[in-house]
Amino acid sequence: MARHDPNVQTGIDMRNARTKKTVNVEDLTIFLHHGHEEWNAKKKIIDILQREPLLDKSRREFMTRTERYEDGMNITNRIYELQQLHGWTENETKVALSSVDQPLPIHLHNIAFQPVFNLQAGPVLLKKYGPLITSRAMIGCYLQTELGHGTNVSRLETTATFLPDTQEFEVNSPTLTSSKWWIGALGKTATHGVVQAKLILDGGKDVGPHLFLVQLRSLEDHRVQPGIVIGDIGPKVMGGFPATDNGFARFSCVRIPKENMLSGFAQITENGQYVQPPHAKISYGGMLYIRSTMVTSAGWVIAKAATISIRYATVRRQGEIGKDGLEKQIITYPSVYYRLLPILARAYTFIQLGRSLTNAFSSMADRLMKGDTSLLAELHATTTGLKILVSTAGAQDIEVARRALGGHGFSAFSGLGNVYANYLPATTYEGDNFVLDQQVVRAALKTYRRLFSSGGQPSVDLFSPSSSFLRYMIDPALTPTHSVIHEAQWRDPETSILLLERRAAVMVHDHVQNLDSGEGAFTEDANANQRLSKAVTEAFVGVQVGNIIKTLGGTLQESDATMVRKILLLYLLTTVDAALIDLLSLSLLPPLSARSGLGAGMGIKNATPFNSGSKASRSRSTNLSSSGGDPVKSLRLTIDALCRELAPEAVGLTDAFGFTDWELDSALGVADGKVYEALWERAQKDPLNQKEVPDAYEKSIKPILQRGLRILQDKDKAKL
Amino acid sequence: MARHDPNVQTGIDMRNARTKKTVNVEDLTIFLHHGHEEWNAKKKIIDILQREPLLDKSRREFMTRTERYEDGMNITNRIYELQQLHGWTENETKVALSSVDQPLPIHLHNIAFQPVFNLQAGPVLLKKYGPLITSRAMIGCYLQTELGHGTNVSRLETTATFLPDTQEFEVNSPTLTSSKWWIGALGKTATHGVVQAKLILDGGKDVGPHLFLVQLRSLEDHRVQPGIVIGDIGPKVMGGFPATDNGFARFSCVRIPKENMLSGFAQITENGQYVQPPHAKISYGGMLYIRSTMVTSAGWVIAKAATISIRYATVRRQGEIGKDGLEKQIITYPSVYYRLLPILARAYTFIQLGRSLTNAFSSMADRLMKGDTSLLAELHATTTGLKILVSTAGAQDIEVARRALGGHGFSAFSGLGNVYANYLPATTYEGDNFVLDQQVVRAALKTYRRLFSSGGQPSVDLFSPSSSFLRYMIDPALTPTHSVIHEAQWRDPETSILLLERRAAVMVHDHVQNLDSGEGAFTEDANANQRLSKAVTEAFVGVQVGNIIKTLGGTLQESDATMVRKILLLYLLTTVDAALIDLLSLSLLPPLSARSGLGAGMGIKNATPFNSGSKASRSRSTNLSSSGGDPVKSLRLTIDALCRELAPEAVGLTDAFGFTDWELDSALGVADGKVYEALWERAQKDPLNQKEVPDAYEKSIKPILQRGLRILQDKDKAKL
C-alpha cells in the first residue's frame, strides 16, 4: 500500500487552503497597505533586500553578541549604499531599514536624535549641524535615561553648569547613578549626542532639565572625547536588540560652547540670565505622532505572528482522525483557532486603527502649530493609553501564537522568538505601561471634572473623541433598549461599543465618587488604575473601530468588506469578553432572567442533579438558537461562531499581509507549507553539525565515559 | 550641602528592610527546605560550586551556541569529578547538577533514559547494561518525539520490524517526518538511546509502539553508528537550553539483536509470537512522581523571580516624594506590590504543595505496585491539571516579575531572561497545556458520571481527593451560610476554598448537561475546556492549601505561622479574584444587596452625577469598613490589605528562600542591594568594551560618515 507521507501532505494542505478561500488576497493586500503606491514601493525594496548576501538571516543565530553588532553596522552601511545605488527616497530607505527585522543603532539617529535636534535646536545650531545630521556625516544619539532614573526627567542628576567667563557649559555626572544608561547607539556608534541635563545657572540656581549637544567621539578616528567614559551596557534579555549598542556615558566636567544648548525653547543670555521658554507644549506634536505610529507597527508585528502560527496550524496534523481519514489539522481544534483568530483580528484592527490615528494626529499637529492646545493633554493621554493597549497586546499575542506552535515553537527556527525578544521592550520603554496607566486615569478624571463640575448638563460639543463615552452620563436616551443580548445583538458592533463606553463612564464616575467620598486612602484597590485606564482606552478604540467598519464598503468590494467586518467584530467581541469581570461586577449586562433573583446558594442548588431540569441550569446548557438569555454564554458562542466562519479564510487573510519567506524568517511559516523540510534544512546549517564528533568529546565526554568504566572496574575489584 | 547619592541609598534601604522585618528568616528557610538536613546539604554543595572557576556565569552571555554546549559538557564533567572528590551521594550530585542553573544533556540520561530503561527493560538487558548506565560508562537518551508527531505516540512512524531468521529487529525511519526530533542529548552527546518504534511482526502486523535499545555512537571514538544520521536540531528561542544538544536521528534499516527490545511489558518469542503485556498501568507510578516534582520545581523557579524583583523594588526609588524626603521605594506603589506579592505567594504555595503531593504520590505508587489501580486515571488527571496550572503560572510570574523591574529588567544582567527562556518549554513539553486540558475535563466528566449515573446519592466515601468538590452536589448542608462576604469572611480561607469547590462542581455539572442536552456540537464555546480544567484543578489545590494552613502551627512558631498563613491566604484570594468571571456569570457570589434587582440600564443610571448619592454608587465607593456588601470590592480590598501587611516582610520572606548571589546571577537581585554598582561592574566585562574603537569602525561606521560628507560636498558643488 502507498504510505501516507505527512511531509507531502503539508504542501497539499496549504494548496487546498488557498483554493478554498474566497477573499481576494491582492485587494486586501492593497487595502492593508492603504493603496498601490505604498505596497509597490515595499515590494520593490523587499525584492532587492532579500537578494543581498549580507541580509541572509540564517547565520544570525550562531553569532556572538559582538558579531551581531558588527553585522548590524555592515547591514546599515550596505543599505545606505543601496539607497544611492537605487536612488531611494528617505522614506523608501526607512522601509528598507525596518525590513531587515533587527533594531539597528542608526534607528536612534533617525527617530530620536534628528527629530529632537531639528525641533529644539536654535537657528545657529541648526545651520551649523543640520546638514551634517541629515547626511549622517555625524551620527547622533539622545541621552536621557540614567542608571538611577528613567522617564522621570525631573529627577535626572546630570548637570550642565553655565560658566559666564568662558561662555561655556560644564557637563558633569556627579554620581554613579547619574551615568547615562540604555542610550541606543551610544556604546560604540554615535559621534554626537543630545544630552538631557539640569541647567545650573551661575550662582547655582537649578532651572531644571534642558538639552545640550555634546560631541562624544572624534570625527577623525572615532576615539572617545576627553573627560567622557563611554561603553556598551551589555546584552539584553532573550537575545533582544543584539545589534544595538545601548550604551552608558559618564561626564567629568566636560566643557561645551554656550551655543550648544538647544535653545529652541529656552535661552541663556551672555550675562547668564535665563530666558523663559514660550509655551513648550508645541513640542508634543511630534511625540503624539510617534506614539500613534506605535499602533500601526504593533499591528504589523502581530500580523507576522498571525501569519506564521496560522500557516503552521493549517499544515500540522495531530490527534483525532477526521473525515479524510487523516489526523485533523490543528487549526480545526477550538483550543487552537480560539487563540489564533483573535490575534489575526488584532493585527487587522491595529493596522487600520493606526492609519486613522496617524491622520487624526497629523491634523492635530497642525492645530498645535497654530497654537491651539485645547485638547492636547487629553490627546496625549489617549496616545498613552493606546501605547499601553497595543504594546501589551502585541507582546502577549506573539507569545500566545508561539505557544500555539506546540513543541516546534520552541525552536529558534520558528522565528517568533526573535520577534518577541525585539518587541518586548515596547511594554517598558517610552514609559513603563504600569506607570503610564496613572497618566491615563488622571486625564480621564480631569475631563470628568471639567465636564461635570458645574453640576449642570455639559453641552455635547464639549465631548472630545477621547471623552465622548462620558456623554452616557447626561443622556438617558442613550441607555440600551434591548433587555437581553442574543447572538443577533452581538453581531451588531454597536452592542459591544455601547458596553465598552458605558463601562468606561461608570468606572470613571465611581472612581471620582471614591476619591471624593472623603474616606481617605484604600477606597480603591491596588489594581484600580490598571482597570480604569484599560476601560477608558478600550472605549475610545471601540468607537474608532465602529467608524472604520462604517467606511469599509467604500474601499473594498462587498464580499471582502463583509469578511473584514467580521474580523473587526471579532476584535470588539473578544475585547468585551476580556472585560466581563467589569461588566458583570458593575451590573452592566442585562440580568439573566432565568437567574435573576437567585441567592448565593441558588446557583449551586440549580446545579444539583435533582432539579437539573430547572430553568437556570437549562439556560446554561442550551445552544446558540436559545442561549436562554445568558449574555455571557451568547457572547462566547458568537465568538466561537465567528471564529469558525473565519477559519477557512485564515490563510488567505494572512497571505494578504504580503510577507515573503525572507521577511518571516520562519521554518514553520513558509508560504508553501513544507514546514518539515524547512526545519530539516535549517538544522543542517547548525555549526554543531559540521563535525561528526564534537570538540567536547576529547575534553569532557570521553572523561565522563572512562570514569564510568573505572567505577565499574573498582566495583568488580571490590567483589574479588 | 551633602549631595544625596542614590547608589549609597540602595545599601541603606536593603539594610533597613532587614532590620524592620519580624519573621525569623532561618526558621523559614528550614521550613521551606523541609528540615535542616536538606538545607545543610544544599548549602554545602552551593558553597563548593560557587568557588569553581568553570562555574563563573559571567562569560555565558558572550558565548556562541556551540561554546555554550562545550561549556555545559565541561561543567558536567567537572561536577562528576567533584562528586568523587567530595564523596557526594547520587542525590547530592543531583542537587549540584540542578544548581548550575542551565539544563545539561546529562539531565536526560538521569531523568529520562535511565528510569525508562530500569523500569521497562527485561532481566537480560538490565544485567548487561544496568551497571554501565548507572556509572555513565554509556550515556543515553530517550527517543520518542518525531518531526511529525509529538505526544501522540500512537501515530509515531518509526518502525522496528522483527526478523525471525536472524532473531533481530530492523529499526527504520520510513519518512522525513519519522525522524526523531527534539531528543535531549541526542545531537552530540549520547552513545545509546531507547527508541520508541512501532513493532512490526513477521508478516507485517503492527502491534503499536514499543521500546528498543539502540547504540548510536561508537564507545571507541564517538563516531555515529552506520545507518544512522544524527545531528543537533539547532538553537532554541530566546537562547533557551543553549547547553543541551536537542537532536534528530534517522535510521535506515538498522539491525539490533532481539534482546534489545525492552521486554518488561511485552515480548516476542523466538518464532515471532507477540506475548501480550500484563496491565502496563503500573508504569504510571514513575510518571505521577515526575509530574508532582514539577510543582515543587515551579515553586523554586518562581521563588527566584520573587527574590530578584522584590529586592530591586525595595532599593529602586522613583517618582513621588515620600515622608523621608526621598522618592518612594517602588515596592510601595500599589501597581508594583500588587504584581509582586502574589508571585511570592505562589512560590511559597507551590513549594509546600509540591512536598505534600510528592508524599501523597509516592504512597500512591506503593498502592500501584500492589496492583491497586482504582484511583489511577483520576490521579493521572490531577497531576496533569497541576502540570498545566504550575507551568502556566510559572512562565507568567517570571515575566511579570521581569517587567516589574522596569527598563533595567530588559538587561540580560537582570537574570530573569535566562530563567524565563529555560522555564518556558514547561508549558509545551510533557504535553502542550492546551491539549492536556482535555484530559483533565474527560477525567472529571468520567468521575461525575460514575458518581451520579445511578441518580441516587453516592456515599461520601466514594469521593477521592480530586473529586471531593463534587460532594457539593449531594449535600445541601454544604451550601454557604453567610449571604454577604465582607473582609472578615475573606480572611477565612474556607470562604475561598468553598467558592473554588462550588465553582468546579457547577461547571462540571453544566458541562455534562450541555453534552447530554442532545443539541449537538457548539453548545460549549471554544474555551470551555480551558475554563473547566482550571476550575477543577484550582478546587483540588484550594483544598490542599487549606490542609497545609491547618498544619502550620505545628511546624513554625506562631508569629511565622501567622505570616505564612497570610501568604497562603493571598494565594487563595488571588485565585478567586482570577476566577471572578466564572463566579459572577454563574451567580456563585452573594448578590450585591444594594444592586440586586437592578436592570441593565440601572447600573449606569445610578452612576449619573444626578443621583450619585444613590446606595449603589455609594456601595461601590466605600472602603473596607463598609464595602456595602459588594463581594468583588471587599475581595479586592482584602487582597490589597494583605499585600500591605506582607510588603514590610517581603525582603525577609524572600531571604528565606536562601539563594546566594551566585545562584541568582542577577545584578538587580544582589543581596546587599547595591544594584547600580552591580550593573556597572557587569557592563565593564562586556567584550564590546575591551576596545575603545570597535572593529566595525573601519569596515562600516567610517564609510557611513564619509558618504555623508561626500553628499554634502556634492550639494555644495551643485550650488555653485
mmCIF file of C-alpha atoms in Angstrom, chain A residues 3 6-7 61-62 64 69-70 73-74 77 80-81 84 131-132 135-138 147-150 152 155 157 174-175 177 181-182 188 217 220-224 231-238 248 250 316 318-319 321 327 334 338-339 395 399 402-403 407-414 420-421 424-425 432 434 455 473 479 502 506 509-510 513-514 517 519 522-523 525-527 531 581 585-587 590 595 600 604 607 609-610 612 620-623 633 636-637 640 644 676 680 684 686 688-689 691-693 695 697 699-701 703-705 707-708 712, chain B residues 3 6-7 61-62 64 69-70 73-74 77 80-81 84 131-132 135-139 147-150 152 155 157 174-175 177 181-182 188 217 220-224 231-238 248 250 316 318-319 321 327 334 338-339 395 399 402-403 407-414 420-421 424-425 427 432 434 455 473 479 502 506 509-510 514 519 522-523 525-527 531 581 585-587 590 595 600-601 604 607-608 610 612 620-623 633 636-637 640 644 676 680 684 686 688-689 691-693 695 697 699-701 703-705 707-708 712:
data_model
loop_
_atom_site.group_PDB
_atom_site.id
_atom_site.type_symbol
_atom_site.label_atom_id
_atom_site.label_comp_id
_atom_site.label_asym_id
_atom_site.label_seq_id
_atom_site.Cartn_x
_atom_site.Cartn_y
_atom_site.Cartn_z
ATOM 1 C CA ARG A 3 2.389 5.015 2.663
ATOM 2 C CA PRO A 6 2.891 13.841 6.345
ATOM 3 C CA ASN A 7 5.628 15.918 4.706
ATOM 4 C CA GLU A 61 21.516 32.585 15.466
ATOM 5 C CA PHE A 62 25.122 31.413 15.624
ATOM 6 C CA THR A 64 28.249 36.227 19.336
ATOM 7 C CA TYR A 69 26.689 44.386 16.442
ATOM 8 C CA GLU A 70 29.248 44.342 13.628
ATOM 9 C CA MET A 73 26.628 48.064 11.206
ATOM 10 C CA ASN A 74 27.617 46.300 7.975
ATOM 11 C CA ASN A 77 26.283 50.702 5.656
ATOM 12 C CA TYR A 80 22.837 53.422 2.510
ATOM 13 C CA GLU A 81 24.924 52.109 -0.388
ATOM 14 C CA GLN A 84 22.456 55.696 -3.548
ATOM 15 C CA PRO A 131 23.111 69.325 7.128
ATOM 16 C CA LEU A 132 25.740 67.064 8.751
ATOM 17 C CA SER A 135 23.523 63.361 5.566
ATOM 18 C CA ARG A 136 24.805 61.309 8.541
ATOM 19 C CA ALA A 137 28.256 62.892 8.352
ATOM 20 C CA MET A 138 27.805 62.694 12.113
ATOM 21 C CA LEU A 147 21.272 54.457 35.715
ATOM 22 C CA GLY A 148 19.221 55.821 38.619
ATOM 23 C CA HIS A 149 16.277 57.414 36.818
ATOM 24 C CA GLY A 150 14.102 56.648 33.829
ATOM 25 C CA ASN A 152 11.018 60.835 35.492
ATOM 26 C CA ARG A 155 14.968 63.763 38.885
ATOM 27 C CA GLU A 157 21.193 64.031 38.115
ATOM 28 C CA PRO A 174 28.156 63.857 39.859
ATOM 29 C CA THR A 175 27.210 60.299 40.885
ATOM 30 C CA THR A 177 23.627 56.754 39.209
ATOM 31 C CA TRP A 181 22.315 54.323 30.599
ATOM 32 C CA TRP A 182 20.351 52.377 27.948
ATOM 33 C CA LYS A 188 30.113 52.235 20.075
ATOM 34 C CA ARG A 217 33.806 60.742 19.670
ATOM 35 C CA GLU A 220 38.937 61.728 12.782
ATOM 36 C CA ASP A 221 39.468 58.347 14.428
ATOM 37 C CA HIS A 222 36.289 57.668 16.445
ATOM 38 C CA ARG A 223 38.253 57.890 19.727
ATOM 39 C CA VAL A 224 36.184 58.901 22.776
ATOM 40 C CA GLY A 231 30.671 51.859 26.820
ATOM 41 C CA ASP A 232 28.073 49.253 25.887
ATOM 42 C CA ILE A 233 25.722 48.298 28.767
ATOM 43 C CA GLY A 234 25.772 44.623 27.810
ATOM 44 C CA PRO A 235 23.392 42.135 26.226
ATOM 45 C CA LYS A 236 19.632 42.280 26.572
ATOM 46 C CA VAL A 237 17.329 39.515 27.804
ATOM 47 C CA MET A 238 16.336 36.709 25.452
ATOM 48 C CA PHE A 248 26.419 54.307 29.073
ATOM 49 C CA ARG A 250 29.847 59.470 32.393
ATOM 50 C CA ARG A 316 0.228 20.491 11.179
ATOM 51 C CA GLN A 318 -2.281 15.794 15.068
ATOM 52 C CA GLY A 319 -4.661 13.795 17.229
ATOM 53 C CA ILE A 321 -8.918 11.320 12.786
ATOM 54 C CA GLU A 327 -5.406 13.357 11.683
ATOM 55 C CA PRO A 334 -11.265 25.020 19.225
ATOM 56 C CA TYR A 338 -9.799 30.345 19.629
ATOM 57 C CA ARG A 339 -6.243 31.529 20.320
ATOM 58 C CA ALA A 395 3.865 41.116 23.342
ATOM 59 C CA GLU A 399 3.926 34.596 22.715
ATOM 60 C CA ARG A 402 4.389 30.897 19.550
ATOM 61 C CA ARG A 403 2.955 28.520 22.154
ATOM 62 C CA GLY A 407 6.852 21.819 20.723
ATOM 63 C CA HIS A 408 8.366 23.125 17.470
ATOM 64 C CA GLY A 409 7.511 26.655 18.596
ATOM 65 C CA PHE A 410 10.468 26.443 20.985
ATOM 66 C CA SER A 411 12.895 26.089 18.064
ATOM 67 C CA ALA A 412 14.648 29.337 17.144
ATOM 68 C CA PHE A 413 13.730 28.443 13.552
ATOM 69 C CA SER A 414 10.094 29.173 14.410
ATOM 70 C CA TYR A 420 9.141 38.544 20.744
ATOM 71 C CA ALA A 421 12.557 39.496 22.149
ATOM 72 C CA LEU A 424 9.186 43.060 24.342
ATOM 73 C CA PRO A 425 10.742 46.380 25.492
ATOM 74 C CA ASP A 432 6.502 51.595 31.768
ATOM 75 C CA PHE A 434 2.031 50.357 34.640
ATOM 76 C CA GLY A 455 -23.380 70.107 38.078
ATOM 77 C CA MET A 473 -23.877 60.211 31.938
ATOM 78 C CA THR A 479 -29.207 53.671 27.759
ATOM 79 C CA ARG A 502 -20.843 52.640 29.356
ATOM 80 C CA VAL A 506 -19.463 54.097 35.128
ATOM 81 C CA HIS A 509 -17.764 58.114 37.739
ATOM 82 C CA ASP A 510 -17.257 55.561 40.518
ATOM 83 C CA GLN A 513 -17.005 59.189 43.824
ATOM 84 C CA ASN A 514 -14.388 57.144 45.702
ATOM 85 C CA SER A 517 -16.015 60.146 49.358
ATOM 86 C CA GLU A 519 -12.940 58.237 53.384
ATOM 87 C CA PHE A 522 -7.693 52.466 50.232
ATOM 88 C CA THR A 523 -11.191 53.070 48.904
ATOM 89 C CA ASP A 525 -7.748 48.502 45.397
ATOM 90 C CA ALA A 526 -4.213 48.254 44.039
ATOM 91 C CA ASN A 527 -5.263 47.382 40.514
ATOM 92 C CA ARG A 531 -8.662 48.551 35.113
ATOM 93 C CA ILE A 581 -15.407 40.994 35.120
ATOM 94 C CA SER A 585 -19.483 43.241 38.683
ATOM 95 C CA LEU A 586 -20.930 46.620 37.622
ATOM 96 C CA SER A 587 -24.244 45.049 36.519
ATOM 97 C CA PRO A 590 -28.761 42.565 31.134
ATOM 98 C CA ARG A 595 -31.102 33.517 37.084
ATOM 99 C CA ALA A 600 -25.776 32.817 46.560
ATOM 100 C CA ILE A 604 -25.471 25.675 43.162
ATOM 101 C CA ALA A 607 -26.874 22.803 39.587
ATOM 102 C CA PRO A 609 -28.723 16.700 39.596
ATOM 103 C CA PHE A 610 -32.012 16.576 41.448
ATOM 104 C CA SER A 612 -31.199 19.723 36.760
ATOM 105 C CA ARG A 620 -26.638 27.495 30.736
ATOM 106 C CA SER A 621 -26.790 24.320 28.708
ATOM 107 C CA THR A 622 -28.652 25.391 25.593
ATOM 108 C CA ASN A 623 -27.018 26.393 22.350
ATOM 109 C CA LYS A 633 -22.931 32.395 27.013
ATOM 110 C CA ARG A 636 -18.889 33.293 23.840
ATOM 111 C CA LEU A 637 -20.907 31.252 21.377
ATOM 112 C CA ASP A 640 -16.923 30.766 18.568
ATOM 113 C CA ARG A 644 -15.471 29.075 12.664
ATOM 114 C CA TYR A 676 9.244 19.799 7.984
ATOM 115 C CA TRP A 680 15.356 19.841 8.458
ATOM 116 C CA GLN A 684 21.753 21.032 8.745
ATOM 117 C CA ASP A 686 23.932 24.345 12.547
ATOM 118 C CA LEU A 688 27.462 21.912 15.724
ATOM 119 C CA ASN A 689 26.600 19.628 12.801
ATOM 120 C CA LYS A 691 31.711 17.897 12.817
ATOM 121 C CA GLU A 692 30.551 14.311 13.337
ATOM 122 C CA VAL A 693 32.419 14.162 16.661
ATOM 123 C CA ASP A 695 35.303 19.038 20.111
ATOM 124 C CA TYR A 697 34.318 14.701 23.118
ATOM 125 C CA LYS A 699 37.792 17.286 26.578
ATOM 126 C CA SER A 700 34.768 16.187 28.583
ATOM 127 C CA ILE A 701 32.587 13.420 27.124
ATOM 128 C CA PRO A 703 36.494 11.524 30.535
ATOM 129 C CA ILE A 704 32.909 11.009 31.754
ATOM 130 C CA LEU A 705 32.640 7.635 29.963
ATOM 131 C CA ARG A 707 35.339 7.494 34.709
ATOM 132 C CA GLY A 708 32.250 5.326 34.437
ATOM 133 C CA LEU A 712 32.736 -0.433 37.365
ATOM 134 C CA ARG B 3 24.537 65.513 47.786
ATOM 135 C CA PRO B 6 21.006 57.023 45.189
ATOM 136 C CA ASN B 7 23.717 54.367 44.893
ATOM 137 C CA GLU B 61 26.130 35.760 27.758
ATOM 138 C CA PHE B 62 29.007 36.278 25.329
ATOM 139 C CA THR B 64 28.232 31.220 20.801
ATOM 140 C CA TYR B 69 27.315 23.314 24.554
ATOM 141 C CA GLU B 70 31.021 22.712 25.164
ATOM 142 C CA MET B 73 29.829 19.390 28.916
ATOM 143 C CA ASN B 74 32.887 20.722 30.747
ATOM 144 C CA ASN B 77 32.500 16.504 33.665
ATOM 145 C CA TYR B 80 31.275 14.259 38.436
ATOM 146 C CA GLU B 81 34.898 14.974 39.339
ATOM 147 C CA GLN B 84 34.293 11.710 43.573
ATOM 148 C CA PRO B 131 25.708 -1.089 35.654
ATOM 149 C CA LEU B 132 27.120 0.746 32.603
ATOM 150 C CA SER B 135 28.081 4.573 36.221
ATOM 151 C CA ARG B 136 27.621 6.543 32.970
ATOM 152 C CA ALA B 137 30.084 4.346 31.095
ATOM 153 C CA MET B 138 27.454 4.866 28.418
ATOM 154 C CA ILE B 139 25.314 7.982 28.053
ATOM 155 C CA LEU B 147 9.418 15.684 13.420
ATOM 156 C CA GLY B 148 5.800 14.923 12.506
ATOM 157 C CA HIS B 149 4.353 13.781 15.827
ATOM 158 C CA GLY B 150 4.687 14.741 19.468
ATOM 159 C CA ASN B 152 0.525 11.312 20.331
ATOM 160 C CA ARG B 155 0.909 7.917 15.421
ATOM 161 C CA GLU B 157 6.113 6.480 12.213
ATOM 162 C CA PRO B 174 10.389 5.466 6.514
ATOM 163 C CA THR B 175 9.687 9.202 6.064
ATOM 164 C CA THR B 177 8.629 13.224 9.388
ATOM 165 C CA TRP B 181 13.413 15.292 16.780
ATOM 166 C CA TRP B 182 13.906 17.395 19.928
ATOM 167 C CA LYS B 188 26.245 15.232 20.075
ATOM 168 C CA ARG B 217 27.749 6.163 18.664
ATOM 169 C CA GLU B 220 35.754 3.790 20.950
ATOM 170 C CA ASP B 221 35.759 7.125 19.116
ATOM 171 C CA HIS B 222 32.214 8.516 19.460
ATOM 172 C CA ARG B 223 31.649 8.143 15.671
ATOM 173 C CA VAL B 224 27.993 7.726 14.636
ATOM 174 C CA GLY B 231 22.584 15.917 14.425
ATOM 175 C CA ASP B 232 21.653 18.898 16.604
ATOM 176 C CA ILE B 233 18.266 20.452 15.733
ATOM 177 C CA GLY B 234 19.576 23.993 16.216
ATOM 178 C CA PRO B 235 19.176 26.769 18.764
ATOM 179 C CA LYS B 236 16.057 27.338 20.825
ATOM 180 C CA VAL B 237 14.045 30.559 21.105
ATOM 181 C CA MET B 238 15.259 33.348 23.393
ATOM 182 C CA PHE B 248 17.491 14.446 15.447
ATOM 183 C CA ARG B 250 17.101 8.981 11.056
ATOM 184 C CA ARG B 316 14.760 51.304 43.456
ATOM 185 C CA GLN B 318 11.322 56.618 41.655
ATOM 186 C CA GLY B 319 8.553 59.188 41.300
ATOM 187 C CA ILE B 321 8.498 62.113 47.250
ATOM 188 C CA GLU B 327 11.478 59.374 46.072
ATOM 189 C CA PRO B 334 0.180 49.569 44.521
ATOM 190 C CA TYR B 338 0.028 44.107 43.634
ATOM 191 C CA ARG B 339 2.114 42.330 40.980
ATOM 192 C CA ALA B 395 6.177 31.216 32.997
ATOM 193 C CA GLU B 399 7.841 37.555 33.046
ATOM 194 C CA ARG B 402 10.840 40.891 34.991
ATOM 195 C CA ARG B 403 8.581 43.662 33.686
ATOM 196 C CA GLY B 407 13.676 49.390 31.958
ATOM 197 C CA HIS B 408 16.592 47.620 33.675
ATOM 198 C CA GLY B 409 14.589 44.388 33.540
ATOM 199 C CA PHE B 410 15.412 44.196 29.831
ATOM 200 C CA SER B 411 19.140 43.909 30.611
ATOM 201 C CA ALA B 412 20.450 40.339 30.461
ATOM 202 C CA PHE B 413 22.125 41.156 33.782
ATOM 203 C CA SER B 414 18.669 41.172 35.407
ATOM 204 C CA TYR B 420 12.303 32.581 31.638
ATOM 205 C CA ALA B 421 13.883 31.104 28.492
ATOM 206 C CA LEU B 424 9.273 28.375 29.060
ATOM 207 C CA PRO B 425 9.137 24.916 27.424
ATOM 208 C CA THR B 427 4.272 24.979 29.092
ATOM 209 C CA ASP B 432 1.025 21.028 25.438
ATOM 210 C CA PHE B 434 -3.922 23.262 25.879
ATOM 211 C CA GLY B 455 -29.298 9.112 40.058
ATOM 212 C CA MET B 473 -23.965 18.410 44.588
ATOM 213 C CA THR B 479 -24.222 25.500 50.773
ATOM 214 C CA ARG B 502 -18.604 25.037 44.250
ATOM 215 C CA VAL B 506 -21.377 23.735 38.967
ATOM 216 C CA HIS B 509 -22.460 19.663 36.137
ATOM 217 C CA ASP B 510 -23.303 22.262 33.484
ATOM 218 C CA ASN B 514 -24.609 20.520 27.731
ATOM 219 C CA GLU B 519 -28.419 19.677 20.882
ATOM 220 C CA PHE B 522 -21.349 24.064 19.740
ATOM 221 C CA THR B 523 -23.329 24.083 22.982
ATOM 222 C CA ASP B 525 -17.677 27.666 23.351
ATOM 223 C CA ALA B 526 -14.097 27.133 22.217
ATOM 224 C CA ASN B 527 -12.566 27.963 25.575
ATOM 225 C CA ARG B 531 -12.060 27.097 31.975
ATOM 226 C CA ILE B 581 -15.774 35.805 35.623
ATOM 227 C CA SER B 585 -21.506 34.622 35.500
ATOM 228 C CA LEU B 586 -22.611 31.528 37.439
ATOM 229 C CA SER B 587 -24.152 33.629 40.240
ATOM 230 C CA PRO B 590 -23.853 36.573 47.095
ATOM 231 C CA ARG B 595 -27.514 46.408 43.466
ATOM 232 C CA ALA B 600 -29.147 46.596 32.755
ATOM 233 C CA GLY B 601 -29.651 50.291 32.416
ATOM 234 C CA ILE B 604 -25.481 53.380 34.588
ATOM 235 C CA ALA B 607 -23.784 56.244 38.002
ATOM 236 C CA THR B 608 -25.003 59.572 36.721
ATOM 237 C CA PHE B 610 -27.570 63.475 39.350
ATOM 238 C CA SER B 612 -24.677 59.996 42.754
ATOM 239 C CA ARG B 620 -19.012 50.950 45.216
ATOM 240 C CA SER B 621 -17.216 53.902 46.714
ATOM 241 C CA THR B 622 -16.967 52.979 50.374
ATOM 242 C CA ASN B 623 -13.940 51.440 51.992
ATOM 243 C CA LYS B 633 -14.902 45.111 46.100
ATOM 244 C CA ARG B 636 -10.040 43.239 46.134
ATOM 245 C CA LEU B 637 -9.670 45.443 49.190
ATOM 246 C CA ASP B 640 -4.804 44.964 48.904
ATOM 247 C CA ARG B 644 0.258 45.953 52.523
ATOM 248 C CA TYR B 676 23.740 50.082 40.364
ATOM 249 C CA TRP B 680 28.113 48.955 36.216
ATOM 250 C CA GLN B 684 32.609 46.638 32.124
ATOM 251 C CA ASP B 686 31.301 43.228 28.013
ATOM 252 C CA LEU B 688 32.490 45.160 23.181
ATOM 253 C CA ASN B 689 34.052 47.371 25.856
ATOM 254 C CA LYS B 691 38.264 48.145 22.567
ATOM 255 C CA GLU B 692 37.713 51.899 22.648
ATOM 256 C CA VAL B 693 37.140 51.946 18.866
ATOM 257 C CA ASP B 695 36.315 46.829 14.716
ATOM 258 C CA TYR B 697 34.511 51.453 12.682
ATOM 259 C CA LYS B 699 34.559 48.495 7.994
ATOM 260 C CA SER B 700 31.220 50.255 8.212
ATOM 261 C CA ILE B 701 30.939 53.276 10.514
ATOM 262 C CA PRO B 703 32.202 54.632 5.315
ATOM 263 C CA ILE B 704 28.792 55.869 6.525
ATOM 264 C CA LEU B 705 30.296 59.120 7.893
ATOM 265 C CA ARG B 707 29.469 59.067 2.466
ATOM 266 C CA GLY B 708 27.697 61.740 4.472
ATOM 267 C CA LEU B 712 27.305 67.489 1.477
#
